[in-house]
XYZ file of C-alpha atoms in Angstrom:
419
model
C 115.545 121.531 45.585
C 113.791 122.585 48.782
C 110.630 124.596 49.267
C 110.067 126.190 52.668
C 106.642 126.080 54.293
C 106.444 128.915 56.792
C 103.480 127.546 58.728
C 104.876 124.096 59.482
C 108.579 124.263 58.553
C 108.266 121.028 56.576
C 110.735 120.742 53.682
C 110.015 119.062 50.377
C 113.199 117.430 49.175
C 114.509 114.662 46.988
C 117.597 114.260 49.150
C 117.942 112.451 52.463
C 117.431 114.438 55.641
C 120.313 114.483 58.131
C 119.968 111.421 60.342
C 120.285 113.055 63.761
C 119.506 110.933 66.832
C 115.814 111.227 67.685
C 114.967 112.756 71.055
C 112.294 110.061 71.410
C 113.590 106.863 69.794
C 111.066 104.094 69.124
C 112.015 100.599 70.255
C 109.205 98.534 68.763
C 108.255 95.508 70.848
C 109.448 96.901 74.202
C 107.584 95.856 77.351
C 106.602 99.316 78.608
C 105.649 102.635 76.999
C 108.659 104.293 78.616
C 111.036 101.767 77.034
C 109.234 101.789 73.703
C 108.926 105.563 73.446
C 106.038 107.669 72.093
C 104.884 107.804 68.487
C 105.200 111.436 67.373
C 103.889 112.541 64.002
C 103.797 116.266 64.724
C 103.981 118.515 61.670
C 104.696 121.684 63.650
C 107.920 120.578 65.333
C 110.031 118.549 62.863
C 112.757 118.065 65.459
C 110.496 115.785 67.502
C 109.129 113.701 64.636
C 110.092 110.050 64.886
C 107.673 108.589 62.325
C 106.728 109.002 58.669
C 103.298 110.490 57.972
C 100.935 112.389 60.260
C 98.441 111.640 62.999
C 94.836 110.990 62.050
C 95.246 108.614 59.119
C 93.075 109.675 56.181
C 91.620 112.499 58.279
C 94.957 114.302 58.249
C 93.894 115.618 54.841
C 90.773 117.198 56.304
C 92.968 118.779 58.941
C 95.030 120.265 56.109
C 91.882 121.739 54.566
C 90.898 123.236 57.909
C 94.339 124.802 58.287
C 94.473 126.095 54.711
C 91.031 127.706 55.041
C 92.036 129.463 58.258
C 89.540 127.539 60.382
C 92.250 125.751 62.385
C 95.453 127.098 63.886
C 98.140 124.560 62.900
C 99.889 125.080 66.245
C 96.870 123.930 68.285
C 97.406 120.692 70.181
C 94.663 118.526 71.707
C 93.832 118.927 75.399
C 93.874 115.325 76.638
C 92.293 116.066 80.034
C 89.740 113.359 80.940
C 90.274 111.480 77.679
C 91.748 108.350 79.301
C 90.184 104.970 78.445
C 87.003 104.150 80.391
C 88.322 100.623 80.942
C 91.870 99.306 81.109
C 93.188 97.392 78.094
C 96.446 95.557 78.756
C 99.303 95.482 78.830
C 99.191 91.904 77.555
C 102.108 89.553 76.828
C 101.366 89.688 73.104
C 102.333 93.372 73.043
C 106.005 92.489 73.312
C 105.978 89.026 71.743
C 108.081 89.279 68.550
C 106.011 89.827 65.424
C 102.590 89.702 67.072
C 101.657 93.359 66.545
C 103.034 95.407 63.633
C 100.092 97.517 62.396
C 98.953 99.412 65.501
C 100.548 101.032 68.530
C 99.836 98.816 71.572
C 100.350 101.835 73.842
C 98.295 104.159 71.652
C 95.563 104.584 74.288
C 97.986 105.287 77.151
C 99.480 108.530 75.846
C 97.764 110.889 78.307
C 99.088 108.971 81.317
C 102.257 107.246 80.089
C 103.736 110.381 78.520
C 102.053 113.036 80.683
C 105.311 114.790 81.580
C 106.517 114.959 77.976
C 103.132 116.310 76.858
C 103.206 118.907 79.652
C 106.654 119.971 78.477
C 105.336 120.651 74.991
C 105.803 117.427 73.051
C 102.941 116.929 70.592
C 102.207 113.276 71.414
C 98.756 112.107 70.357
C 96.732 108.969 71.087
C 96.109 106.600 68.202
C 93.547 104.578 70.188
C 90.489 105.742 72.143
C 88.361 103.580 74.453
C 84.856 104.620 75.489
C 81.428 103.162 76.316
C 78.333 103.353 74.152
C 75.098 101.634 73.174
C 74.276 100.053 69.861
C 70.736 100.012 68.541
C 69.771 98.148 65.375
C 66.204 97.366 64.287
C 67.187 93.742 63.666
C 67.983 93.342 67.369
C 64.441 94.377 68.285
C 63.224 91.828 65.750
C 65.449 89.208 67.393
C 63.879 90.020 70.763
C 60.376 89.850 69.289
C 61.240 86.542 67.622
C 62.627 85.167 70.917
C 66.119 84.663 69.470
C 67.386 87.104 72.101
C 66.067 88.068 75.524
C 66.619 91.423 77.217
C 68.473 91.194 80.530
C 68.566 94.896 81.430
C 72.363 95.033 81.565
C 73.855 93.757 78.323
C 70.692 93.925 76.227
C 67.877 96.313 77.116
C 64.205 95.985 76.200
C 64.620 99.006 73.914
C 67.061 96.969 71.824
C 70.070 98.889 73.133
C 73.238 96.832 73.525
C 75.802 98.064 76.066
C 79.290 97.952 74.565
C 82.843 99.090 75.068
C 83.809 100.906 71.873
C 87.392 101.289 70.688
C 88.710 103.351 67.767
C 92.146 102.491 66.396
C 94.256 104.433 63.901
C 96.831 102.389 61.972
C 100.477 102.635 63.019
C 102.749 100.475 60.866
C 106.107 99.142 61.958
C 107.582 98.850 58.475
C 110.069 96.005 59.158
C 107.273 93.944 60.720
C 104.784 94.711 57.952
C 107.345 93.761 55.314
C 108.013 90.463 57.069
C 104.277 89.678 57.192
C 104.039 90.077 53.430
C 107.228 88.198 52.683
C 109.069 91.139 51.211
C 111.943 93.401 52.179
C 111.499 96.653 54.044
C 113.311 98.471 51.237
C 110.933 97.116 48.586
C 107.894 97.916 50.750
C 109.089 101.479 51.296
C 109.783 102.019 47.607
C 106.394 100.618 46.576
C 104.506 102.699 49.140
C 106.334 105.784 47.914
C 105.630 105.069 44.252
C 102.004 103.989 44.624
C 101.092 107.117 46.609
C 102.578 109.334 43.914
C 105.535 110.270 46.096
C 103.292 111.541 48.897
C 105.750 110.487 51.611
C 109.368 111.137 50.514
C 110.653 110.045 53.920
C 109.793 106.471 52.981
C 112.855 106.514 50.728
C 114.926 109.330 52.241
C 114.740 108.406 55.940
C 115.706 104.750 56.433
C 116.268 105.586 60.098
C 112.506 106.058 60.615
C 110.803 102.671 60.815
C 107.258 103.648 61.823
C 104.667 104.906 59.321
C 101.255 106.508 59.936
C 99.464 105.504 56.716
C 96.631 107.684 55.329
C 94.049 104.880 55.426
C 90.973 104.070 57.461
C 91.362 102.368 60.809
C 89.456 99.864 62.908
C 86.574 100.064 65.357
C 86.078 97.367 67.993
C 82.818 96.732 69.827
C 83.078 94.547 72.928
C 79.876 93.098 74.397
C 80.279 91.999 78.011
C 83.243 92.469 80.316
C 86.562 93.301 78.702
C 88.240 91.139 81.348
C 86.496 88.071 79.887
C 88.681 88.291 76.779
C 91.721 87.068 78.715
C 89.928 84.728 81.137
C 90.490 81.119 80.063
C 87.330 80.043 81.912
C 85.075 82.268 79.826
C 84.127 81.962 76.180
C 84.427 84.438 73.317
C 82.393 84.997 70.159
C 83.993 87.123 67.447
C 83.022 88.620 64.115
C 85.748 90.257 62.015
C 83.930 92.414 59.453
C 85.261 94.421 56.533
C 83.372 97.614 55.732
C 80.518 97.557 53.225
C 78.840 100.952 53.399
C 76.051 100.111 50.958
C 74.893 97.120 52.964
C 76.065 97.908 56.509
C 74.548 101.416 56.562
C 72.038 101.646 53.727
C 70.781 98.064 53.602
C 71.678 97.174 49.999
C 70.659 93.557 49.431
C 73.191 92.573 46.738
C 75.467 91.082 49.414
C 75.239 89.453 52.839
C 77.350 92.031 54.662
C 74.812 93.683 56.958
C 72.918 90.440 57.689
C 76.162 88.720 58.628
C 77.280 91.691 60.722
C 73.985 91.716 62.633
C 74.142 87.936 63.021
C 77.602 88.380 64.525
C 76.275 90.995 66.949
C 73.508 88.603 68.028
C 76.068 85.877 68.671
C 78.173 88.321 70.688
C 75.166 89.248 72.851
C 74.390 85.573 73.519
C 77.979 84.863 74.504
C 78.116 87.853 76.844
C 74.819 86.862 78.466
C 76.353 83.456 79.213
C 79.184 85.155 81.108
C 81.654 85.383 78.262
C 82.216 88.217 75.821
C 81.606 89.133 72.219
C 83.942 91.063 69.908
C 83.076 92.831 66.672
C 86.130 94.038 64.750
C 85.087 96.479 62.009
C 87.824 97.259 59.487
C 87.662 100.153 57.005
C 88.345 98.139 53.849
C 85.499 99.175 51.569
C 84.932 97.056 48.480
C 87.564 94.474 49.442
C 89.911 97.434 49.961
C 89.485 98.333 46.289
C 87.192 101.245 47.078
C 83.530 102.008 46.528
C 83.948 103.375 42.995
C 85.552 100.118 41.883
C 82.863 98.125 43.681
C 80.035 99.929 41.897
C 81.773 99.511 38.530
C 81.958 95.791 39.231
C 78.243 95.736 40.066
C 77.533 97.197 36.622
C 79.858 94.744 34.886
C 78.284 91.790 36.677
C 74.699 92.732 35.904
C 75.291 93.786 32.265
C 77.218 90.731 31.128
C 75.523 88.289 28.809
C 73.300 86.030 30.864
C 73.116 88.489 33.763
C 74.750 88.213 37.170
C 76.280 84.762 37.546
C 78.121 82.927 40.288
C 80.568 81.507 37.722
C 81.930 84.966 36.856
C 81.543 86.599 40.274
C 85.266 86.942 40.995
C 86.307 87.323 37.356
C 84.329 90.558 36.967
C 86.161 92.124 39.902
C 89.551 91.163 38.529
C 88.661 92.532 35.072
C 87.870 95.950 36.558
C 90.405 96.176 39.405
C 93.214 93.915 38.203
C 92.967 91.888 41.426
C 90.095 90.056 43.064
C 90.762 91.276 46.585
C 93.188 93.767 48.161
C 92.319 93.285 51.826
C 95.102 90.782 52.491
C 94.248 89.707 56.029
C 97.858 89.363 57.235
C 97.578 92.461 59.443
C 94.034 91.803 60.693
C 94.890 89.581 63.734
C 96.959 92.361 65.353
C 93.922 93.886 67.051
C 92.989 90.500 68.538
C 96.483 90.156 69.993
C 96.226 93.713 71.326
C 93.075 92.672 73.196
C 95.005 89.757 74.725
C 92.897 87.086 72.992
C 94.405 83.595 72.791
C 91.273 81.653 71.790
C 88.021 82.418 69.951
C 85.345 79.879 70.820
C 82.804 80.916 68.184
C 84.153 82.608 65.058
C 81.244 84.125 63.132
C 82.652 83.903 59.622
C 82.867 81.625 56.587
C 86.129 83.146 55.391
C 89.065 80.788 55.108
C 91.346 83.769 54.539
C 90.384 85.294 57.895
C 90.437 81.908 59.627
C 93.895 81.100 58.280
C 95.265 84.530 59.212
C 93.989 84.284 62.785
C 95.021 80.695 63.467
C 98.305 81.253 61.654
C 99.055 84.092 64.073
C 98.718 81.749 67.049
C 95.085 82.284 68.085
C 93.010 79.136 68.423
C 89.527 78.995 66.902
C 86.898 76.532 68.064
C 83.578 76.598 66.216
C 83.013 78.457 62.947
C 79.530 79.952 62.644
C 78.085 80.478 59.123
C 75.263 82.851 58.252
C 71.840 81.145 58.518
C 70.186 80.609 55.120
C 67.115 82.594 56.142
C 69.229 85.736 56.614
C 70.579 85.761 53.058
C 68.772 88.372 50.874
C 67.425 87.026 47.543
C 69.710 89.290 45.468
C 72.737 88.048 47.423
C 72.267 84.415 46.409
C 74.716 84.879 43.511
C 77.421 86.009 45.911
C 76.817 83.102 48.267
C 76.664 80.551 45.457
C 79.946 81.839 44.017
C 81.692 81.530 47.332
C 80.339 78.084 48.085
C 81.393 76.941 44.610
C 84.870 78.287 45.288
C 85.168 76.013 48.304
C 84.636 78.509 51.105
C 83.801 77.109 54.460
C 80.331 75.706 55.126
C 79.366 73.310 57.933
C 78.259 70.733 55.374
C 81.211 70.956 53.016
C 84.674 71.545 54.514
C 86.899 73.557 52.173
C 88.916 71.565 49.643
C 92.185 73.442 49.242
C 92.952 71.987 45.811
C 89.516 72.832 44.464
C 89.770 76.284 45.972
C 93.067 77.045 44.255
C 91.788 75.677 40.961
C 88.690 77.879 41.138
C 89.873 81.271 42.333
C 93.459 80.939 43.446
C 92.774 81.738 47.104
C 89.977 82.523 49.507
C 88.761 85.937 48.374
C 85.403 86.322 50.068
C 83.967 89.382 51.725
C 82.873 87.374 54.774
């Protein structure tokens, strides 16, 4: 059964589409954008599509609302004039090293230049990465200046508290064979599960085995680089890094039930210090709210924790999440190091995190980590002590007590912290 859609010519079908050779084949892992080919998720010209899904990740649904309401012409394509990155990123050797990058398009920021002729000829090729400059301003940074933990230098950190950064937005682009390998499964099983668990939202996952790239409808990643981008690949300069998973309640609204915002700000401070010493700092901010279980689930868990007999307790911290969600954590950091490889990073000198899961994922991907920097005790909010106690009891990294793998597995099965 097929249902025509006059505006976009997309067909809904339970049968495989004809596998005609793509005009723009994708050769994942190629050295140059020309050899690799563009990622095209156009919904207005099916003949050019070479991926599953649509550009914009989760925001593709808002685009659909705009089109359905008549506010947006579905045939409109972005004018990419003057949208090029403000600073060059790559290419780096990791971009073509087998298996290093499977969850983002290394050439996603080069579309306007690398595929200029194809775009001019009408191909709807869109960037999945944007690189710009900005300033960050957080009240805690002013407090750090007042407390003499940081000093303004007029370039990296201004007396107003502004921090000069290079800011990078990244939409996810999954190479399905590579993602499957990371998770120790088959591509066929991954495709089938993605199809089933999205309620059949993307039939091409099971009907188009010739398409190996997927634009998933999930949140992406934002990177904030303090200092020179060139320092990230300079072996003579040092790097501080904080990999942070989204916590809207704490990061934005200052909820004190967890250490998320304090640790994020602490990471930013460490990045500023490293940049002022001639190195660079990197904040990687991933949209994985509530351990990638979502904010509704997170709030339900808050209720369950606080209403249990005896009140909120470290001993049942992880158990309450599993009772509500069926799993303690769905972030699975296997894909997280990709952005670090995209930046060309080979070594992190100061890793601002207590997470063994993140540490293991990064070092397991071939990036060396020197010092691990925990959150100072004085930055932990009183209501977050339960969280911290639960994680320390589970064997998570602290400078005083190195993690005991056997104790960790006996307690919670694996490192499942938010840090």
